[in-house]
mmCIF file of C-alpha atoms in Angstrom:
data_model
loop_
_atom_site.group_PDB
_atom_site.id
_atom_site.type_symbol
_atom_site.label_atom_id
_atom_site.label_comp_id
_atom_site.label_asym_id
_atom_site.label_seq_id
_atom_site.Cartn_x
_atom_site.Cartn_y
_atom_site.Cartn_z
ATOM 1 C CA MET A 1 -34.811 -57.978 -18.424
ATOM 2 C CA ALA A 2 -32.030 -55.680 -19.636
ATOM 3 C CA ASP A 3 -34.229 -54.575 -22.542
ATOM 4 C CA ILE A 4 -36.951 -53.520 -20.119
ATOM 5 C CA TRP A 5 -34.522 -51.362 -18.114
ATOM 6 C CA LYS A 6 -33.106 -49.820 -21.297
ATOM 7 C CA THR A 7 -36.616 -48.964 -22.479
ATOM 8 C CA LEU A 8 -37.575 -47.499 -19.102
ATOM 9 C CA ALA A 9 -34.411 -45.395 -18.985
ATOM 10 C CA GLN A 10 -34.998 -44.134 -22.525
ATOM 11 C CA THR A 11 -38.613 -43.275 -21.672
ATOM 12 C CA ALA A 12 -37.558 -41.404 -18.524
ATOM 13 C CA ARG A 13 -34.985 -39.389 -20.487
ATOM 14 C CA LEU A 14 -37.542 -38.464 -23.127
ATOM 15 C CA MET A 15 -39.990 -37.377 -20.421
ATOM 16 C CA VAL A 16 -37.493 -34.789 -19.183
ATOM 17 C CA GLY A 17 -36.451 -33.723 -22.679
ATOM 18 C CA VAL A 18 -33.226 -35.663 -23.134
ATOM 19 C CA LYS A 19 -33.130 -37.421 -26.459
ATOM 20 C CA ASP A 20 -31.430 -40.781 -26.966
ATOM 21 C CA TYR A 21 -27.813 -40.286 -28.084
ATOM 22 C CA ASP A 22 -27.464 -43.817 -29.456
ATOM 23 C CA ALA A 23 -30.571 -43.352 -31.629
ATOM 24 C CA TYR A 24 -29.113 -40.051 -32.872
ATOM 25 C CA VAL A 25 -25.859 -41.754 -33.910
ATOM 26 C CA VAL A 26 -27.687 -44.602 -35.681
ATOM 27 C CA SER A 27 -29.876 -42.096 -37.524
ATOM 28 C CA ARG A 28 -26.901 -39.997 -38.656
ATOM 29 C CA ARG A 29 -25.017 -43.072 -39.853
ATOM 30 C CA ARG A 30 -28.056 -44.496 -41.664
ATOM 31 C CA PHE A 31 -28.499 -41.436 -43.870
ATOM 32 C CA ASN A 32 -24.797 -40.614 -44.333
ATOM 33 C CA PRO A 33 -22.149 -43.038 -43.034
ATOM 34 C CA GLU A 34 -19.514 -40.308 -43.231
ATOM 35 C CA ALA A 35 -21.569 -37.633 -41.478
ATOM 36 C CA GLU A 36 -19.997 -35.868 -38.537
ATOM 37 C CA VAL A 37 -21.492 -36.942 -35.220
ATOM 38 C CA MET A 38 -21.596 -34.721 -32.128
ATOM 39 C CA SER A 39 -19.957 -35.949 -28.956
ATOM 40 C CA ARG A 40 -22.309 -37.195 -26.252
ATOM 41 C CA GLU A 41 -21.638 -34.035 -24.210
ATOM 42 C CA ALA A 42 -22.337 -31.706 -27.157
ATOM 43 C CA PHE A 43 -25.497 -33.661 -27.961
ATOM 44 C CA LEU A 44 -26.796 -33.362 -24.398
ATOM 45 C CA LEU A 45 -25.999 -29.631 -24.302
ATOM 46 C CA ARG A 46 -27.879 -29.137 -27.558
ATOM 47 C CA CYS A 47 -30.890 -31.026 -26.186
ATOM 48 C CA GLN A 48 -30.820 -28.858 -23.074
ATOM 49 C CA GLU A 49 -30.652 -25.672 -25.145
ATOM 50 C CA GLU A 50 -33.556 -26.845 -27.302
ATOM 51 C CA ARG A 51 -35.638 -27.630 -24.232
ATOM 52 C CA TYR A 52 -34.862 -24.517 -22.193
ATOM 53 C CA GLY A 53 -34.059 -22.064 -24.989
ATOM 54 C CA GLY A 54 -30.480 -21.606 -23.798
ATOM 55 C CA LYS A 55 -31.670 -20.293 -20.450
ATOM 56 C CA SER A 56 -29.939 -21.526 -17.363
ATOM 57 C CA MET A 57 -32.050 -22.907 -14.555
ATOM 58 C CA LYS A 58 -29.674 -21.259 -12.063
ATOM 59 C CA LYS A 59 -30.783 -17.720 -12.885
ATOM 60 C CA CYS A 60 -33.625 -16.698 -10.661
ATOM 61 C CA PRO A 61 -35.670 -13.678 -11.783
ATOM 62 C CA CYS A 62 -36.607 -12.896 -8.183
#
């Protein structure tokens, strides 16, 4: 049952443009065990910048 919830949560994050941090870490470690890994916060900020182009949702053009 826990696997189902994990999969649903991962799917929901991907639907809104948030990549899976744990998958990122595994990928980095697989190709280079000594590679530097971003913190979870830095990773999420990078995902947000990629999705919105660095634009803040708080700025209203009206």
